[in-house]
Coordinates of C-alpha atoms and ligand atoms in Angstrom, one line a residue:
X1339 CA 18.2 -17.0 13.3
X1340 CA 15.4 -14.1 13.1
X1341 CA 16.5 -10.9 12.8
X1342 CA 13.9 -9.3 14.4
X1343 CA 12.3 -11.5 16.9
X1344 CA 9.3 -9.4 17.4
X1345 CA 8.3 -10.6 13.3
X1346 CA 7.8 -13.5 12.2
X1347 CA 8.1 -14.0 8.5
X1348 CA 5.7 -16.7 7.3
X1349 CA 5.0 -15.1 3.4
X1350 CA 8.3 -17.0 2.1
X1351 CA 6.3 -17.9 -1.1
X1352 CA 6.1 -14.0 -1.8
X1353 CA 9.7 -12.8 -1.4
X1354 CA 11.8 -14.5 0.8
X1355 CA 13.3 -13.2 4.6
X1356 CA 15.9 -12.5 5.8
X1357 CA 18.5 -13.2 3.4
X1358 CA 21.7 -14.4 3.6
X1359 CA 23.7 -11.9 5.6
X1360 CA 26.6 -12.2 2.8
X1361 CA 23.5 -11.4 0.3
X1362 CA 23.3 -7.9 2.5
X1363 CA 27.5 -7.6 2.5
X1364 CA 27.5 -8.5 -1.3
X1365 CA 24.9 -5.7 -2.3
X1366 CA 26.1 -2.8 -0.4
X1367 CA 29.3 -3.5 -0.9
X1368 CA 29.1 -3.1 -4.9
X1369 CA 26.7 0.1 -4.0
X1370 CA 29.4 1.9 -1.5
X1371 CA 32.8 0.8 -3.3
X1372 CA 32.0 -0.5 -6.9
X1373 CA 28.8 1.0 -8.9
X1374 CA 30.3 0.5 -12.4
X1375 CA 28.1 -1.0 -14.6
X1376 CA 28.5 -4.2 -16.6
X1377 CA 29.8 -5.0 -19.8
X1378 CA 30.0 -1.6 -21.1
X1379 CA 33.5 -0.9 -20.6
X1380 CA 37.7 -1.6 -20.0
X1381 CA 38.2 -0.3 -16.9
X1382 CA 39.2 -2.7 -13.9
X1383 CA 35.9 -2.2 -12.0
X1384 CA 33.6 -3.2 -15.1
X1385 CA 35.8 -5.7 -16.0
X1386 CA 35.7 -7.3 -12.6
X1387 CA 31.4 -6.8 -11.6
X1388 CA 31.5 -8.4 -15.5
X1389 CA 33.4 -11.4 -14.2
X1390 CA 30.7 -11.9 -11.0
X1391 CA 28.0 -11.5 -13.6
X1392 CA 29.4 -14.8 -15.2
X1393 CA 29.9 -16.3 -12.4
X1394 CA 26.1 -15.9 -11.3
X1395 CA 25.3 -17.3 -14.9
X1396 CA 27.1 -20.2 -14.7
X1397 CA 26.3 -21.0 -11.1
X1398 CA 22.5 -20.6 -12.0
X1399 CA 23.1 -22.9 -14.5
X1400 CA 24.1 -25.3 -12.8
X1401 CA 22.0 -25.3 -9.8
X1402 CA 18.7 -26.4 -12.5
X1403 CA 21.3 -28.9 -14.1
X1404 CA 21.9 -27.2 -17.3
X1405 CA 24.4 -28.7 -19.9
X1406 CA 27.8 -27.4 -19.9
X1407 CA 28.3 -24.3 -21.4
X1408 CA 24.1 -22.9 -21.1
X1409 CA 23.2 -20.5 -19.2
X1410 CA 20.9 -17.7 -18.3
X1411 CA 19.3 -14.6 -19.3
X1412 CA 18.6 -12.3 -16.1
X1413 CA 15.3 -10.6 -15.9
X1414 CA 13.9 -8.3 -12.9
X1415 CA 11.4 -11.1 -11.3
X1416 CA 9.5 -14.2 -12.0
X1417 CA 6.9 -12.9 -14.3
X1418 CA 9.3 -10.9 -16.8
X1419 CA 11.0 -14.1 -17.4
X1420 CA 7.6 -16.1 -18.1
X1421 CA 6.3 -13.1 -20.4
X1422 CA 9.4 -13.1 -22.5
X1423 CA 9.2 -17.3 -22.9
X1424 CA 5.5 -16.8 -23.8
X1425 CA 5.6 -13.4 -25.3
X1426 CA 9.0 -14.7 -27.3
X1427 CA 8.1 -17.7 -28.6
X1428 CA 4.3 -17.7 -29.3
X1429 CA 3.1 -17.1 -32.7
X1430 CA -0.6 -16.5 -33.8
X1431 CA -2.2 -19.9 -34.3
X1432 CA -0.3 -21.2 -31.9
X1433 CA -1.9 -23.7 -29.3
X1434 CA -0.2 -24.0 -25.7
X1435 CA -1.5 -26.8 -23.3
X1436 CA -1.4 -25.0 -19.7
X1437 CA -3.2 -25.3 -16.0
X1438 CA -5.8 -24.3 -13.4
X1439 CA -3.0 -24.1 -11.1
X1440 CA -0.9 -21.4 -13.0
X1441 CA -0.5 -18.0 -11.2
X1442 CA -1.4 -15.3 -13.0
X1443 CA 1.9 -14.4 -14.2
X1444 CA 1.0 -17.3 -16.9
X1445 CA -2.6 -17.3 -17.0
X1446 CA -2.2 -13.0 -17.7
X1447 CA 0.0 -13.3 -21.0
X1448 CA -1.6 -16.4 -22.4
X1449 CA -5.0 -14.3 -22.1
X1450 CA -3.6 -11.5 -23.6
X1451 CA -2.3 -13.6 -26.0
X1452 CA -5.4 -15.3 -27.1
X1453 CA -7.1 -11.8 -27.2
X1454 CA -4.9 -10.3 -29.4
X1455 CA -2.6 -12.4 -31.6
X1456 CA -5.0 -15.5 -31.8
X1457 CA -3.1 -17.7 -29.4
X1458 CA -5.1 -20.9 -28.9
X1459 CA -5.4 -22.1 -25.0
X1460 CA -6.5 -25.2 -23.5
X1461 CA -6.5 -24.9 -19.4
X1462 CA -6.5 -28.5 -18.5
X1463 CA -7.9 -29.1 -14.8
X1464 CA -6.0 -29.9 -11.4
X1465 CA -7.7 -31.7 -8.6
X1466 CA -8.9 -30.9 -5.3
X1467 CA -4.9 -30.6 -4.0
X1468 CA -4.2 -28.1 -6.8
X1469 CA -2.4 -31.5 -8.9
X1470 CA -2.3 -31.6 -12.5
X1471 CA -2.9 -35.5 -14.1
X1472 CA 0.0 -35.8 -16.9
X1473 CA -3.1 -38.0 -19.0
X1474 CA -4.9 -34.4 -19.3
X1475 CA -2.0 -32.8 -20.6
X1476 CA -1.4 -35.7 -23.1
X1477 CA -5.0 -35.7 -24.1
X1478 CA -5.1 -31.9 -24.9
X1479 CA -2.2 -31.9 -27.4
X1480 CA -3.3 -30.8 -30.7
X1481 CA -1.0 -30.8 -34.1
X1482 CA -0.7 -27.2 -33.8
X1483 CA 0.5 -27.1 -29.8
X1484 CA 3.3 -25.5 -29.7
X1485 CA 3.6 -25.6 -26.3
X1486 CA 3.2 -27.1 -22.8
X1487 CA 3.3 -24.5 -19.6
X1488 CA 3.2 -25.8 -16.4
X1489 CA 3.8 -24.8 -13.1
X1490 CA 6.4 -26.6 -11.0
X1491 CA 5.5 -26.3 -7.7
X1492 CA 1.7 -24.4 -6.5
X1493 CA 2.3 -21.2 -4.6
X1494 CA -1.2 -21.9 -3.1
X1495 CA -0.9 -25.8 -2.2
X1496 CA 2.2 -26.1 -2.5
X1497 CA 1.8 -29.4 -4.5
X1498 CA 4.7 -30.5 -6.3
X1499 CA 3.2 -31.5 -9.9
X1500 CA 4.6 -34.4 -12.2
X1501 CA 7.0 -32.3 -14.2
X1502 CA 8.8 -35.6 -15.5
X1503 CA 6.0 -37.1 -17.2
X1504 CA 4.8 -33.9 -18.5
X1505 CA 8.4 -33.2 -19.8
X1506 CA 8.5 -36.6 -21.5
X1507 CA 5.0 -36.1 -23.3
X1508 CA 6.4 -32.7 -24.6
X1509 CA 9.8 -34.3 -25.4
X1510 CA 7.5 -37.2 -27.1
X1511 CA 5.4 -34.5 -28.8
X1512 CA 8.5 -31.9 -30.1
X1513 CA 6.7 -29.0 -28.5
X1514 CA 8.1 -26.9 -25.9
X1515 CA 7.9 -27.1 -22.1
X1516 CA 8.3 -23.9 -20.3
X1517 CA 8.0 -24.5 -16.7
X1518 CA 7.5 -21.7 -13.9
X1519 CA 9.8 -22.7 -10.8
X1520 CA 9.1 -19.7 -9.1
X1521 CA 8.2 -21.9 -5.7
X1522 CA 10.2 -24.8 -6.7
X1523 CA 13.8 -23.4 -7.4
X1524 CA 15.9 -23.5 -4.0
X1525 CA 13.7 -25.6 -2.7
X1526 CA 13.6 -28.9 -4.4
X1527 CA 16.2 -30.2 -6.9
X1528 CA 15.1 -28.7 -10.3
X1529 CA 17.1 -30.4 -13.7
X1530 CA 16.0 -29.0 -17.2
X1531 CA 17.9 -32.5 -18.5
X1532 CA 16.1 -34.8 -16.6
X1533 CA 12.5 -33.4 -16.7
X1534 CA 13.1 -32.2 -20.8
X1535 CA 12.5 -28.5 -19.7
X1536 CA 13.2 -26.0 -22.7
X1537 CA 12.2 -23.0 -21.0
X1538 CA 12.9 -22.5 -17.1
X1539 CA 11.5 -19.0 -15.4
X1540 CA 12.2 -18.6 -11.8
X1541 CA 12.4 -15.4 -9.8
X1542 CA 15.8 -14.8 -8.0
X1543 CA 14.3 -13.3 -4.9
X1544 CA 11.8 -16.4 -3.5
X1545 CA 13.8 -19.6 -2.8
X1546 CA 17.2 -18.3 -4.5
X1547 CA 17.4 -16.2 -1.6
X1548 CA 18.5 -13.3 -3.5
X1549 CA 17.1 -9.7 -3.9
X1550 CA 14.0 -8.9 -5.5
X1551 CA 14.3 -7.6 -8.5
X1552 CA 16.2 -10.6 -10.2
X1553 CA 15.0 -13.9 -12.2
X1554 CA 16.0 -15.9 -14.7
X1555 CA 15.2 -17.8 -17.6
X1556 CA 16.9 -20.4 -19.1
X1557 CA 16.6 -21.3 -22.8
X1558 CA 17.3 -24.6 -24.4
X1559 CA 19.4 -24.2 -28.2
X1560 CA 16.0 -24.8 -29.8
X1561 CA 13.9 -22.3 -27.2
X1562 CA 16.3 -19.7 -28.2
X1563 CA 16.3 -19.6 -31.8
X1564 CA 12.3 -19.0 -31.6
X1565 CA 12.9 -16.8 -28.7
X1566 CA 12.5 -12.9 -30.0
X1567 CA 13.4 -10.2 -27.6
X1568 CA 10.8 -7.6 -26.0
X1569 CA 12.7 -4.9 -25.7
X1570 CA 15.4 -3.4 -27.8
X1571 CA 18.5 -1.4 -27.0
X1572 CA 22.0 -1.3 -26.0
X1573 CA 23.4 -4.6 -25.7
X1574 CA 27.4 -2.9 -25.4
X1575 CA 27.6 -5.2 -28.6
X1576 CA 27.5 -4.4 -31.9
X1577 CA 27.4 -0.8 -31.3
X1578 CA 27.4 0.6 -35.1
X1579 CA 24.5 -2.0 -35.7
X1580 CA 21.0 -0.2 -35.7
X1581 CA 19.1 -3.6 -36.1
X1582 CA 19.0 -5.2 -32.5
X1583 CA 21.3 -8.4 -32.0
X1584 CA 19.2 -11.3 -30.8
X1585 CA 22.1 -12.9 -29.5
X1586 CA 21.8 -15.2 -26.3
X1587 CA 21.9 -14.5 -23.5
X1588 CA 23.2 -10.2 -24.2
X1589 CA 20.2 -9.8 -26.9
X1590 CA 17.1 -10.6 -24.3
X1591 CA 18.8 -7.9 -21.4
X1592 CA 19.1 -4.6 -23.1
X1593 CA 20.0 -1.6 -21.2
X1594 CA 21.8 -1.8 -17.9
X1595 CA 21.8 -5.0 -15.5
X1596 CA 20.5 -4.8 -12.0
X1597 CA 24.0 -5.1 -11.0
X1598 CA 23.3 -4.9 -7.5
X1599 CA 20.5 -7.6 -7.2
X1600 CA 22.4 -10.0 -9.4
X1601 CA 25.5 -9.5 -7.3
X1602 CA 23.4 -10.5 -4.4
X1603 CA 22.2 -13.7 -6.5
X1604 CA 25.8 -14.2 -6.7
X1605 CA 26.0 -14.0 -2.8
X1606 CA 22.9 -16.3 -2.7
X1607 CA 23.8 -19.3 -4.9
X1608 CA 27.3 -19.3 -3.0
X1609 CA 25.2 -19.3 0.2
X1610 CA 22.7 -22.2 -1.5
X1611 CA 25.8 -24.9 -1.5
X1612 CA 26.0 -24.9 2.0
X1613 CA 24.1 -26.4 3.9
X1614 CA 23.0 -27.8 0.8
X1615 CA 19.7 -28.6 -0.9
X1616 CA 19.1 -31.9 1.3
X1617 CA 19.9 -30.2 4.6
X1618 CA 17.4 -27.1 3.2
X1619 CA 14.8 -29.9 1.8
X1620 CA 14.8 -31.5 5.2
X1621 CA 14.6 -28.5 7.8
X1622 CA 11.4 -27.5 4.8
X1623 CA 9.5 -30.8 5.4
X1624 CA 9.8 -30.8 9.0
X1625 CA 7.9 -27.3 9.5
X1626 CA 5.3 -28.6 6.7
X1627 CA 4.6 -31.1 8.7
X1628 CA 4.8 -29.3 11.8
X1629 CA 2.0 -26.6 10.4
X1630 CA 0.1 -29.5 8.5
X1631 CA -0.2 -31.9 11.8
X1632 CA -0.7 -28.6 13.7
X1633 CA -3.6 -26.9 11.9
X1634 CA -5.2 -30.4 11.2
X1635 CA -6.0 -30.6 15.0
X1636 CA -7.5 -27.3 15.6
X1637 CA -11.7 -27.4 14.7
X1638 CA -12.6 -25.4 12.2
X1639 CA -9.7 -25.4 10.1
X1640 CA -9.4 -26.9 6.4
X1641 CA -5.9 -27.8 5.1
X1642 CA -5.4 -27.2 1.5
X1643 CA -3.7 -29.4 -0.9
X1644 CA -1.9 -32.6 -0.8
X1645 CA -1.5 -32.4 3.2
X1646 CA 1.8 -34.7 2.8
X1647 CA 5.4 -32.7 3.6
X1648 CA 6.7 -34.8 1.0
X1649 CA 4.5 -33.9 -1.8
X1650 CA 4.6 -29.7 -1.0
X1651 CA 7.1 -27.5 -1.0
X1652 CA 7.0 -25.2 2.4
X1653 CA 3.1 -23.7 1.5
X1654 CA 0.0 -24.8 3.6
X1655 CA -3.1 -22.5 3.1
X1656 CA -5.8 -23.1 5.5
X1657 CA -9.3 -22.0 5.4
X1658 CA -11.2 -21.1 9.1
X1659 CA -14.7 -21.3 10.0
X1660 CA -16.5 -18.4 10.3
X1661 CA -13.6 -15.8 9.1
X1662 CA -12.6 -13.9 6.0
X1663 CA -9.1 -14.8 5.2
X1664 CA -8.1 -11.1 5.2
X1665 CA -9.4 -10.6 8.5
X1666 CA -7.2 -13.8 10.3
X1667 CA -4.1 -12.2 8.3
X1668 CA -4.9 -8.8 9.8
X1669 CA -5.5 -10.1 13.0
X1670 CA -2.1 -12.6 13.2
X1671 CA 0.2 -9.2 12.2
X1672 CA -1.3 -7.1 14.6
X1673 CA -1.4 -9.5 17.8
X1674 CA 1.6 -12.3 17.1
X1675 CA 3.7 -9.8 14.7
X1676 CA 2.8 -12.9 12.2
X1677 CA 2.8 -12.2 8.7
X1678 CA 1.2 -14.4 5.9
X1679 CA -0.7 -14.0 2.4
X1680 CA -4.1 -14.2 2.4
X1681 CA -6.6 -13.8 -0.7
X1682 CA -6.5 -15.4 -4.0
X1683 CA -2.5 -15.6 -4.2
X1684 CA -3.0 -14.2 -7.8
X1685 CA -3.8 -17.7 -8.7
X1686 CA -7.7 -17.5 -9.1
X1687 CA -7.9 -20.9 -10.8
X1688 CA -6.9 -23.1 -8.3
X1689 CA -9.0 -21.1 -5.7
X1690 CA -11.9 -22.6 -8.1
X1691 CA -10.6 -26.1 -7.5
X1692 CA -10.4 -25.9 -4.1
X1693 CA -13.8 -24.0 -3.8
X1694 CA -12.4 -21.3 -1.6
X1695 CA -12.2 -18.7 -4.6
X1696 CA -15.8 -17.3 -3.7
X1697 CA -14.7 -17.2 -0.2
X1698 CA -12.2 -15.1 -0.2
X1699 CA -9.4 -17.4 -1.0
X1700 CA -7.3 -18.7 2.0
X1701 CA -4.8 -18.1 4.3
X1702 CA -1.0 -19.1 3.2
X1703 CA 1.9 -19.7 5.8
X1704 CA 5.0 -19.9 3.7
X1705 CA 8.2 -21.2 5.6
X1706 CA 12.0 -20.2 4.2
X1707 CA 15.1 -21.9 5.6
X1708 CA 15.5 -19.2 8.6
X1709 CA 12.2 -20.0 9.9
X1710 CA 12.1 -22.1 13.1
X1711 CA 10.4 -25.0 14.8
X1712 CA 9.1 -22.0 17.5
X1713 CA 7.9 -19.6 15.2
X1714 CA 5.9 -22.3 13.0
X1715 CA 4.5 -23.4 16.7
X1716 CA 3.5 -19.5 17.7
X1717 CA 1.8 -19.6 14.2
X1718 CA -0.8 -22.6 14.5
X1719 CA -0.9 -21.9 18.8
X1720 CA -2.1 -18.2 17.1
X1721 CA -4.8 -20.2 15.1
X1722 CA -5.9 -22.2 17.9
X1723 CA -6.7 -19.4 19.8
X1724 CA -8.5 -17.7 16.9
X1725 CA -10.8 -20.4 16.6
X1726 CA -11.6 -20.9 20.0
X1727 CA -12.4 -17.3 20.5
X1728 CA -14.2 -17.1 17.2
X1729 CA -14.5 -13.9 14.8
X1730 CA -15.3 -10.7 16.6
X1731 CA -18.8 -9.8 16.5
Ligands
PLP2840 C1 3.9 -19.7 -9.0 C2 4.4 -18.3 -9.3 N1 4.8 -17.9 -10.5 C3 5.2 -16.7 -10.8 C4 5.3 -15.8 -9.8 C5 5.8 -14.4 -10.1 O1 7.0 -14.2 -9.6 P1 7.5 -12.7 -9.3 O2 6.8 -12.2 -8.1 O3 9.0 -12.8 -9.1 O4 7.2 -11.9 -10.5 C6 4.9 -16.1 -8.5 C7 5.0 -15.1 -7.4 O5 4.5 -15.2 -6.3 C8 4.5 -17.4 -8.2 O6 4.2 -17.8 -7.0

C-alpha cells in the first residue's frame, strides 16, 4: 500500500507516511467546502467543525484510556504539549526526576528551566538498550520533587520503558508523572489509569496518523489546577473579561485551532479502530523483527537497543563499520529511494549510553503500518550491499 513505489518511507518515528487516505479526504474537504473556524460563532458551519472538534477530543480520550468525561487540550506537535506540562506546572525550587533517554523536547525546557527559574533536575541513567531501571527513579525522589518525566517509548531504541512501575512510585510519592508518548501512542496500548499518568504529551502526526501540526496533552483534575497557560488570548469565552480564563481544556488553546489538522486527527483516530491496535501491534513486531534478524546477520553492523520486537516499538538504529551515519542515509535515498534518520535523533543522551554520540549517532529505520515485508527486505538487502562494498574511498 505505497503510494509512490519508487520511495520508501522508513523515518515513521519523525512524522508518519502516508496517511490514511480518509486523513487526505477529511483535510481538503474542510479546506475546499468548510473553512469556518471553531467555536467562535452560530452559524451552521462553526457549529458543525465545533461538533468534529469534540468528537476528536473525546475519541483521543479514549484511545489513552482516560476517565469518562476528560479530555484533551490540542497543541501544534509533540514538543508544545511537553513545554506547556513542564513550562505550566514547574515552579522555582521545584525538583523533577527525568532520563538519559529523553529527546530534547524534554531535556530543552528542563535546562532552560534549571537556568532560569531554579528548577532542580536529576537525569537518572538508562542502560546500554536506552532502558530506564524504576529503582533509579525511586532512589532520586527528593521531598521537594515535584515531578517524574519520562519517556514512554525511545525514538532511538525504540525500548519500551517500565511506565507502570514508574507511575506507581509517583502515584506512591504524590508527585506528578508527565509521560512523553510521542513514539508510543498508536502504537502500543497507552492508559493514563492504569500506569497513574497525570500528564500525557503526544504528537498527533507520528503514530496517530494524523497531520503534522497537531498533539495533545492530556491533564489529570489535579495536573490542571497547577497547569498555567503560555499564551494568552481569545478563548471565544468570556469575551468582556480582560484577565485570561484558565479554563480546561479552551484556556491552554488561545487563538484559532488548526482546524484542518485536527479534522484530520479526527479522520485518523476513526481510521485507528480498524484494523485495530492488535492487528497494527502485530504487522509492527513482524518488521522489527524482520529488520532486527536482518541487520544482525550482515558483518559490520551493530543493532541498538533491546534487539527484542517485543520490547521496541517499530525503531531499530544500527551503527556500520567504517561509515558516518549521514553518509549511509545519503547513500540509501539516492540509490534505493530509502529514506531514514540518521544523526543524534535530537536525543544526545542516549547516544552517550549507547557510545555512538561521538560517532555520529546512528542510523534509524522507523516502520508505520503501510510499510511492507518488501520494503523492510530492500532496506537491510540495501545494507548488505553497503557493507560488502565498503565506504567509498
Ligand atoms: C520521543 C519524542 N518526544 C518528542 C518529540 C517531539 O515531537 P514533535 O516532533 O511532534 O514536536 C519527538 C519527535 O521526534 C520524539 O521522538
Amino acid at each position: 500500500m505505497n503510494a509512490t513505489p519508487s520511495r520508501i518511507y522508513l523515518d515513521n518515528a519523525a512524522t508518519s507516511w502516508p496517511k490514511p487516505p480518509a486523513v487526505y479526504d477529511a483535510v481538503d474537504h474542510y479546506q475546499r467546502h468548510v473553512g469556518a473556524a471553531a467555536g467562535r460563532s452560530a452559524y451552521r458551519d462553526s457549529t458543525d467543525v465545533a461538533a468534529q472538534i469534540a468528537e476528536t477530543r473525546r475519541r483521543a480520550a479514549e484511545l489513552i484510556g482516560a476517565p469518562r468525561g476528560r479530555s484533551v487540550i490540542f497543541t501544534c506537535n509533540g514538543t508544545e504539549s511537553l513545554n506547556l506540562a513542564l513550562h505550566g506546572t514547574l515552579r522555582p525550587g521545584d525538583h523533577v526526576v527525568t532520563s538519559a533517554s529523553e529527546h530534547n523536547s524534554v531535556l530543552r525546557p528542563l535546562r532552560y528551566l534549571h537556568d532560569t527559574a531554579g528548577v532542580q533536575v536529576t537525569v537518572v541513567p538508562c542502560d546500554h538498550r536506552g532502558l530506564i531501571d524504576p529503582d533509579a527513579v525511586a532512589a532520586a525522589i527528593r521531598p521537594e520533587t515535584r515531578m517524574i518525566a519520562m519517556i514512554h517509548a525511545s525514538n532511538v531504541t525504540g525500548a519500551i520503558q517500565p511506565i507502570r512501575e514508574i507511575g506507581c512510585l509517583a502515584r506512591d510519592h504524590e508527585v506528578l508523572f508527565l509521560v512523553d508518548a510521542a513514539q508510543s501512542l498508536g502504537h502500543i496500548p497507552v492508559d493514563v489509569q492504569a500506569c497513574h499518568i497525570d500528564l500525557l504529551a503526544a504528537p498527533g502526526h507520528k503514530g496517530l496518523l494524523g497531520p503534522l501540526g497537531t498533539g495533545i496533552l492530556y491533564a489529570t483534575p489535579e495536573a490542571e489546577q497547577r497547569l498555567r497557560p503560555l499564551r494568552q488570548g481569545g478563548t471565544g469565552t468570556n469575551s468582556e473579561n480582560e484577565i485570561h480564563p484558565c479554563v480546561y481544556p479552551d484556556g491552554f488553546e488561545a487563538g484559532n485551532l488548526n482546524v484542518p489538522g485536527v479534522i484530520g486527527m479526527l479522520a485518523a483516530l476513526r481510521f485507528l479502530e480498524h484494523p485495530g491496535l492488535d492487528a497494527r501491534r502485530k504487522h509492527e513486531q513482524e518488521l522489527t523483527r524482520q529488520l532486527i534478524d536482518g541487520f544482525s546477520a550482515i558483518r559490520g553492523v551493530t543493532v541498538l537497543g533491546p534487539r527484542e520486537a517485543s520490547s521496541q516499538v517499530g525503531v531499530v538504529s544500527i551503527t556500520l563499520d567504517d561509515y558516518d551515519p549521514q553518509e549511509v542515509a545519503a547513500m540509501l535515498d539516492a540509490t534505493e529511494g530509502i529514506q531514514v534518520r540518521s544523526g543524534l535523533h535530537c536525543a544526545p543522551r542516549i547516544h552517550a549510553a549507547l557510545g555512538t554520540r561521538d560517532r555520529g549517532g546512528a542510523i534509524r529505520f522507523s516502520t508505520g503500518p503501510f510499510n511492507t515485508s518488501d520494503e523492510v527486505h530492500r532496506a537491510v538487502h540495501a545494507i548488505a550491499e553497503l557493507s560488502a562494498a565498503g565506504p567509498p574511498s
